[in-house]
Coordinates of C-alpha atoms in Angstrom, one line a residue:
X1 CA 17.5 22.6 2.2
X2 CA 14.5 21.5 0.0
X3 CA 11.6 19.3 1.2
X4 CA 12.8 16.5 -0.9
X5 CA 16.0 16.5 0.4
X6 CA 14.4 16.9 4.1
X7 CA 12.4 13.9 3.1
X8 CA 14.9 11.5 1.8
X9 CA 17.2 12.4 5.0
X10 CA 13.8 11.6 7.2
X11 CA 13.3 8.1 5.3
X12 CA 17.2 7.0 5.9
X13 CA 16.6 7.8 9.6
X14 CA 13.4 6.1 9.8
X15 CA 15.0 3.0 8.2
X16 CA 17.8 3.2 10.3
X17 CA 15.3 3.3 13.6
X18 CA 13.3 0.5 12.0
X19 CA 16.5 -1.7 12.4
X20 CA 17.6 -0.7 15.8
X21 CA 14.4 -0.5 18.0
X22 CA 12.1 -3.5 18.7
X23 CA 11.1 -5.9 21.0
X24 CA 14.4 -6.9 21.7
X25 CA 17.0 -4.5 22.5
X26 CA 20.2 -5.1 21.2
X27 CA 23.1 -2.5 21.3
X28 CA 23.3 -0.1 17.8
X29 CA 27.3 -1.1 17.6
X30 CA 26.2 -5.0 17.3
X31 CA 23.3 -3.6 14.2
X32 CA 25.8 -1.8 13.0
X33 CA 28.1 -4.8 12.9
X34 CA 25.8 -7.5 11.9
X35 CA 24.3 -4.8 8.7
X36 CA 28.4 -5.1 7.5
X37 CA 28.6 -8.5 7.5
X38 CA 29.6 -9.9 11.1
X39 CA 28.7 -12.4 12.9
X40 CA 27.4 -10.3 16.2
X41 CA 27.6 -11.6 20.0
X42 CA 25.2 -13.7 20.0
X43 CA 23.2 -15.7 17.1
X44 CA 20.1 -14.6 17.9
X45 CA 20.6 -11.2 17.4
X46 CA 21.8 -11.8 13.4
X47 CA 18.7 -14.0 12.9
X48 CA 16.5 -10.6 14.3
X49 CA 18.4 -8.5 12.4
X50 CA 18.9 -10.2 8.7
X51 CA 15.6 -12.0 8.9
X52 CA 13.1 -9.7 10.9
X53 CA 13.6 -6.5 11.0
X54 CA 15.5 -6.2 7.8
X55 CA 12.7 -7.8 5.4
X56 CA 10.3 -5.8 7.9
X57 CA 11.5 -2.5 7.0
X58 CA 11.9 -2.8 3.2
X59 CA 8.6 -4.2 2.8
X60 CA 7.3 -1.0 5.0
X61 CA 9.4 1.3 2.5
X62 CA 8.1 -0.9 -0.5
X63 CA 4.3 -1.1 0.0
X64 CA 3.7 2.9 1.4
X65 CA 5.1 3.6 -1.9
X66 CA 3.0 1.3 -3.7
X67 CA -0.5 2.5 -1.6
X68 CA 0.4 5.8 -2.4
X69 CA 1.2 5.5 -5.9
X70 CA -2.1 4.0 -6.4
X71 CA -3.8 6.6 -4.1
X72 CA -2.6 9.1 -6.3
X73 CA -3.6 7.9 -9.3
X74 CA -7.1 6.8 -8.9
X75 CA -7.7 10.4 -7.1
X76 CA -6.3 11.6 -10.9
X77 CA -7.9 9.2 -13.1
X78 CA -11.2 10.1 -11.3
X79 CA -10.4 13.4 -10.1
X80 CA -11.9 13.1 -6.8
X81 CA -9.8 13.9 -4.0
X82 CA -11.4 11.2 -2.0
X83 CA -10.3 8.2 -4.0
X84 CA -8.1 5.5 -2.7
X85 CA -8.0 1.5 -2.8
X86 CA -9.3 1.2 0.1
X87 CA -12.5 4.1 -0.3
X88 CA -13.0 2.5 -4.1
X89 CA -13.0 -0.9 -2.9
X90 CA -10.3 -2.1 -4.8
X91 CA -8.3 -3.3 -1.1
X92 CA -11.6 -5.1 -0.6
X93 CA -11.8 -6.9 -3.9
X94 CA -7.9 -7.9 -3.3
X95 CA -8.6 -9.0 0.5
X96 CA -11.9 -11.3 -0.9
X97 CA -9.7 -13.0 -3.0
X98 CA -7.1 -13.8 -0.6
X99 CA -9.9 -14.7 1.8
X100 CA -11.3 -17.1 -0.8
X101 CA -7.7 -18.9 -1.0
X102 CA -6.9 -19.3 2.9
X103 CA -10.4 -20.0 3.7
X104 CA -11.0 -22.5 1.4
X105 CA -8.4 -23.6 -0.7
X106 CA -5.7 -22.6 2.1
X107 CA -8.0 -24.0 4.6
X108 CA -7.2 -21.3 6.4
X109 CA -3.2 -21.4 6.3
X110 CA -1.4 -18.2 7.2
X111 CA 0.6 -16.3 4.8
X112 CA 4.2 -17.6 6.8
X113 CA 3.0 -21.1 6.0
X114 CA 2.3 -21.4 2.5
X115 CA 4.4 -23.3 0.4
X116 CA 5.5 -21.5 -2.6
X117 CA 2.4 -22.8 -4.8
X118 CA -0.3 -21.3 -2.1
X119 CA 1.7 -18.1 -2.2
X120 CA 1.1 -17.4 -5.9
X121 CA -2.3 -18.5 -5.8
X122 CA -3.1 -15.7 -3.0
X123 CA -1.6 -13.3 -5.2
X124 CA -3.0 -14.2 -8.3
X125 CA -6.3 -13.8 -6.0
X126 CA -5.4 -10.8 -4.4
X127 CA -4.3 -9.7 -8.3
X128 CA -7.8 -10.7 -9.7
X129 CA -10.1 -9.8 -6.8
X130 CA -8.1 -5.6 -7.4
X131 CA -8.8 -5.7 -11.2
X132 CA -12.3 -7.3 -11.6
X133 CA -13.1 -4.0 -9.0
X134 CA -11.3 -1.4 -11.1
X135 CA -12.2 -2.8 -13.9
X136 CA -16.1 -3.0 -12.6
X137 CA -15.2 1.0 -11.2
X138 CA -13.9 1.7 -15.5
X139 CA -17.0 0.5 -16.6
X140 CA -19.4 2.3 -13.8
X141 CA -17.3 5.8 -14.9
X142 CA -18.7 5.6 -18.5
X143 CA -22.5 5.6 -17.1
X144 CA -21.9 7.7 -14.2
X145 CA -20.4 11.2 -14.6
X146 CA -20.8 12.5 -10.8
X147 CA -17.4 11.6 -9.0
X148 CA -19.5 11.6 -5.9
X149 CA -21.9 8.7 -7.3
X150 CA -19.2 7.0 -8.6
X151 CA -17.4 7.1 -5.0
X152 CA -20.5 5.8 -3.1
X153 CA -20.3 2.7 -6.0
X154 CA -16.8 2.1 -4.8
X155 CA -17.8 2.4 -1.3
X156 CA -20.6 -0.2 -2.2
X157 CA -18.6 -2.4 -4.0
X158 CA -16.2 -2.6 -1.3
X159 CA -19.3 -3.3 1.4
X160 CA -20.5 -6.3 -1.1
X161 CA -17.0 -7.6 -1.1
X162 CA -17.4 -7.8 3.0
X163 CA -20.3 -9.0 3.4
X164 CA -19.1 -12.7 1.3
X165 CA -16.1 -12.1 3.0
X166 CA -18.0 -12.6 6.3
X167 CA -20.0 -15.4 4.9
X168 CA -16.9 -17.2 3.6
X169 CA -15.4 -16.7 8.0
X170 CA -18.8 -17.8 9.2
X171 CA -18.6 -21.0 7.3
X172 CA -14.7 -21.4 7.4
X173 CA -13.0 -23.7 9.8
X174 CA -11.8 -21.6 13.8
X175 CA -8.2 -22.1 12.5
X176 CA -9.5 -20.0 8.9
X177 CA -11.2 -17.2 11.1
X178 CA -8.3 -16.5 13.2
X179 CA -5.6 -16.5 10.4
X180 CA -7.3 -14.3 8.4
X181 CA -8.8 -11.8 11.2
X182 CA -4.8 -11.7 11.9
X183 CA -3.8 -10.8 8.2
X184 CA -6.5 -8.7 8.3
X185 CA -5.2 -6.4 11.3
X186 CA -2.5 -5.5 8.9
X187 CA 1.7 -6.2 9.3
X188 CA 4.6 -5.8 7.5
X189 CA 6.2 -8.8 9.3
X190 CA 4.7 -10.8 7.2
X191 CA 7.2 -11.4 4.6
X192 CA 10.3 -13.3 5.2
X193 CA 13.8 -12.9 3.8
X194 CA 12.9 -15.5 0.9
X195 CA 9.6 -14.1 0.4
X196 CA 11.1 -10.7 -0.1
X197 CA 12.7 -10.6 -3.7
X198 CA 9.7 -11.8 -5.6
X199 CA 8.0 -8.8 -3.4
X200 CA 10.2 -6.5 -4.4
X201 CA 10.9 -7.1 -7.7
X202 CA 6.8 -7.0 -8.5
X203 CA 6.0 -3.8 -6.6
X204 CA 9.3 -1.8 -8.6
X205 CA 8.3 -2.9 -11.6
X206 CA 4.6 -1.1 -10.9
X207 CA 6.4 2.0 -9.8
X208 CA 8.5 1.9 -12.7
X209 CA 5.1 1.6 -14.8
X210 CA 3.4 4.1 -12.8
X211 CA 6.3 6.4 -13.3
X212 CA 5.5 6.0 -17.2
X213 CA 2.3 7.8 -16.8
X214 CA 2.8 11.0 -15.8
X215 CA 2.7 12.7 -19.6
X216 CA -0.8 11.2 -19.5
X217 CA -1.6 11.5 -16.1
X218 CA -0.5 15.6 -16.5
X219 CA -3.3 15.6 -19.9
X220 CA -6.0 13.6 -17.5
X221 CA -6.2 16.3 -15.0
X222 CA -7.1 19.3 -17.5
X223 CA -9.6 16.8 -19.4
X224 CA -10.5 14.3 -21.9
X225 CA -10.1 17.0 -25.0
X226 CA -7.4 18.0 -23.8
X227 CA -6.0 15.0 -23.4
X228 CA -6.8 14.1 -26.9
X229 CA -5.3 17.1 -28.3
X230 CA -2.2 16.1 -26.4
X231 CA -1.6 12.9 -27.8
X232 CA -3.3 11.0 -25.0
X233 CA -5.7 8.6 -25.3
X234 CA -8.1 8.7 -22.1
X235 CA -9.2 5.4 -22.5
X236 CA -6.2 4.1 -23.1
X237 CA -4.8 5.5 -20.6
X238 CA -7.4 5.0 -17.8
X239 CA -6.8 1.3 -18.7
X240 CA -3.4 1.4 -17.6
X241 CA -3.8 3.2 -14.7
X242 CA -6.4 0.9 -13.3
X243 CA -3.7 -2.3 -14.8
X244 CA -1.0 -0.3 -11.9
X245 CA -3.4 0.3 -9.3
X246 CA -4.6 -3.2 -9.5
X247 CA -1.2 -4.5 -9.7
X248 CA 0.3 -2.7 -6.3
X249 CA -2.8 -2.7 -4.7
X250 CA -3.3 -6.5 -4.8
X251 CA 0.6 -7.3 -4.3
X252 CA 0.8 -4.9 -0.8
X253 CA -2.6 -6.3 0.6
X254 CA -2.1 -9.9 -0.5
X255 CA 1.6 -9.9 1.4
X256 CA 0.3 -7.0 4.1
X257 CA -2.8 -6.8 4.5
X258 CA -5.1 -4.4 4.2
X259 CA -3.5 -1.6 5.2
X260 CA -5.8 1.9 5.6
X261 CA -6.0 5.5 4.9
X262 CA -2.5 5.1 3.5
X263 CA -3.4 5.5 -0.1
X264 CA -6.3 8.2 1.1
X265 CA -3.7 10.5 2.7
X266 CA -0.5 10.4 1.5
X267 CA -1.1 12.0 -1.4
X268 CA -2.4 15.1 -0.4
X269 CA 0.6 15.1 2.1
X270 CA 3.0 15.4 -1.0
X271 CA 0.9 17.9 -2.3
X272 CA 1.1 19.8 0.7
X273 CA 4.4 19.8 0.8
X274 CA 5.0 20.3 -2.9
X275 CA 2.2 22.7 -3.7
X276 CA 1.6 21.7 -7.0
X277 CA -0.3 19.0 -9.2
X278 CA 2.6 18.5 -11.5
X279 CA 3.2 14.6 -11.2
X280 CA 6.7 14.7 -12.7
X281 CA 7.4 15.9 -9.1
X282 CA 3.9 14.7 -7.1
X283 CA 4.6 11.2 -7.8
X284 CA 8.5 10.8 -6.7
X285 CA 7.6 12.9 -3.6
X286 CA 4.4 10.9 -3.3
X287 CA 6.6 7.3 -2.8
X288 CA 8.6 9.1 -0.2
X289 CA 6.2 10.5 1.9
X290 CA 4.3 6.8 1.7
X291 CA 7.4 5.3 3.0
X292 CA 7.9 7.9 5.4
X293 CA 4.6 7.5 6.9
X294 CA 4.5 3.7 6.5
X295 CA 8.3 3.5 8.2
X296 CA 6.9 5.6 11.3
X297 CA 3.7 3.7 11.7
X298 CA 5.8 0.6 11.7
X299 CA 7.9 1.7 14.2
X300 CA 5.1 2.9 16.2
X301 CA 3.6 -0.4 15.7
X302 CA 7.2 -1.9 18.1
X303 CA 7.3 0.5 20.4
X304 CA 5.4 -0.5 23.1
X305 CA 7.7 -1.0 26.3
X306 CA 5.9 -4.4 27.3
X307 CA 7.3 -6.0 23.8
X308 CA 4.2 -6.3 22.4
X309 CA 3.5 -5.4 19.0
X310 CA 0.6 -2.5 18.0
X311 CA -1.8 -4.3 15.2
X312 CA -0.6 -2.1 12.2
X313 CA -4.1 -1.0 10.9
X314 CA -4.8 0.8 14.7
X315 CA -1.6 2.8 14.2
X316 CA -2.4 4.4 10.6
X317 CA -5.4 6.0 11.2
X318 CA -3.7 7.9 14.1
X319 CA -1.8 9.5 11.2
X320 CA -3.5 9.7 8.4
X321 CA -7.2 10.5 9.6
X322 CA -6.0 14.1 10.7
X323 CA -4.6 14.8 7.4
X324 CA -8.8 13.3 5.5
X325 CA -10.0 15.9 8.0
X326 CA -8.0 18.8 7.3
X327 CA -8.2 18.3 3.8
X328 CA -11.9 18.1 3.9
X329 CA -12.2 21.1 5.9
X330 CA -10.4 23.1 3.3
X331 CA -12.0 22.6 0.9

């Protein structure tokens, strides 16, 4: 059996565990039931079901593909290894601009209780605060050539983007700080059943664009000239790499959170499992091992026996920090 087939048999039964275990224990017959259309024993357990742990677990699936995708891509574009939304900077230009709409203009309203107007405006906040820093990060790569300057000016970037966050909480009303300290911890229970479609239907459409990008993404790896004698134009290209990154970036923090190390490591888990640099087969394997991962931290994140639930962002790192260091380490 191949990998990807061990994968995709791995993210069914992680979605199906994702429905069936949470803070509430309710018998796998009645899921199974309510997931077919019934009505289940007891109302409570359809409301879990349909509109918690269902929207839960797709947006899991949804935004570890989208994280990863854009993982992968910025560590192509700039072919640094290191490279990732949230080492780049571009998690923290997407989180300043939500932070600039729920501590101000929200006046510090949580995601749950916008009204459909304030939920645009985070994302088109979320949307600019990602591309004005991978746009800034395009224009820093013409002047700098050394990957490993350009990734302390991400690191930099993201740092400034902090530091007026922490300005805008230190002036920001209690109720501000304390919704946005909680969105920034990380969740995927964040988006309801309503919420979910316009979700869904904005992170496909940038896998579906990222997807279009792997003739140029192929060029990009072996060079500019080459690149050039392929058809390819790098700075045409680049553009539109930055355009998906920004995109998923910004539409997974703005409804998640900003979620770590999940665009640093998942990559170099598909390419340990794939063994080749090839994105016509990186980049599909790359979305299921993000959901794979994302779907296990999640679950992690309900596991506890007390029925508490784990803040998502001190559950990642337990998985994908290992994977930083052994890649490091080799090299």
């Amino acid at each position: 059996m191949s990998k990807t087939v061990i994968l995709a048999v791995l993210l069914v039964l992680l979605m199906l565990l994702n429905i069936l275990c949470g803070s509430v224990a309710i018998p796998a017959a009645q899921v199974m039931d309510i997931l077919m259309g019934g009505d289940g024993m007891r109302p409570s357990w359809r409301y879990i079901i349909i509109e918690s742990r269902l929207p839960q677990m797709i947006t899991a699936l949804l935004c570890g593909a989208a994280l990863s995708v854009s993982g992968l891509l910025l560590q192509t574009a700039f072919r640094n290894p290191l490279a990732g939304p949230s080492v780049f900077g571009v998690s923290s230009g997407a989180g300043l601009g939500v932070a600039i709409v729920m501590l101000t203009i929200g006046g510090g309203a949580s995601m749950s209780a916008l009204s459909f107007g304030g939920y645009m405006a985070v994302l088109v906040a979320a949307l600019v605060g990602a591309l004005a820093v991978t746009l800034l990060l395009l224009l820093f790569s013409t002047m700098v050539r050394n990957n490993v300057m350009l990734l302390i000016i991400g690191v930099m970037t993201g740092y400034l983007a902090s530091s007026v966050v922490t300005l805008l909480n230190y002036f920001a009303t209690e109720e501000g700080v304390k919704s946005y300290m909680l969105w920034g911890m990380g969740s995927f229970s964040g988006v309801s059943l309503s919420m979910l479609p316009l979700f869904t239907i904005m992170v496909v459409i940038g896998l579906l664009m990222s997807l279009l990008l792997v003739k140029p993404l192929n060029a990009l790896l072996l060079g500019d000239d080459y690149a050039e004698n392929m058809g390819v134009n790098p700075l045409l290209a680049m553009r539109w790499i930055l355009l998906v990154t920004g995109v998923l970036t910004a539409v997974s923090t703005a409804y998640c959170g900003p979620v770590s190390f999940i665009g640093l490591a998942v990559p170099h888990i598909a390419r340990l499992l794939t063994h080749t640099e090839n994105h016509r087969v990186l980049l599909p394997v790359t979305m299921l091992c993000g959901g794979v991962v994302t779907l296990l931290c999640n679950l992690l994140c309900v596991l506890p026996a007390n029925g508490s639930l784990l803040p998502l962002n001190a559950v990642t790192p337990l998985i994908c920090a290992p994977v930083i260091i052994y890649v490091i380490l080799k090299g």
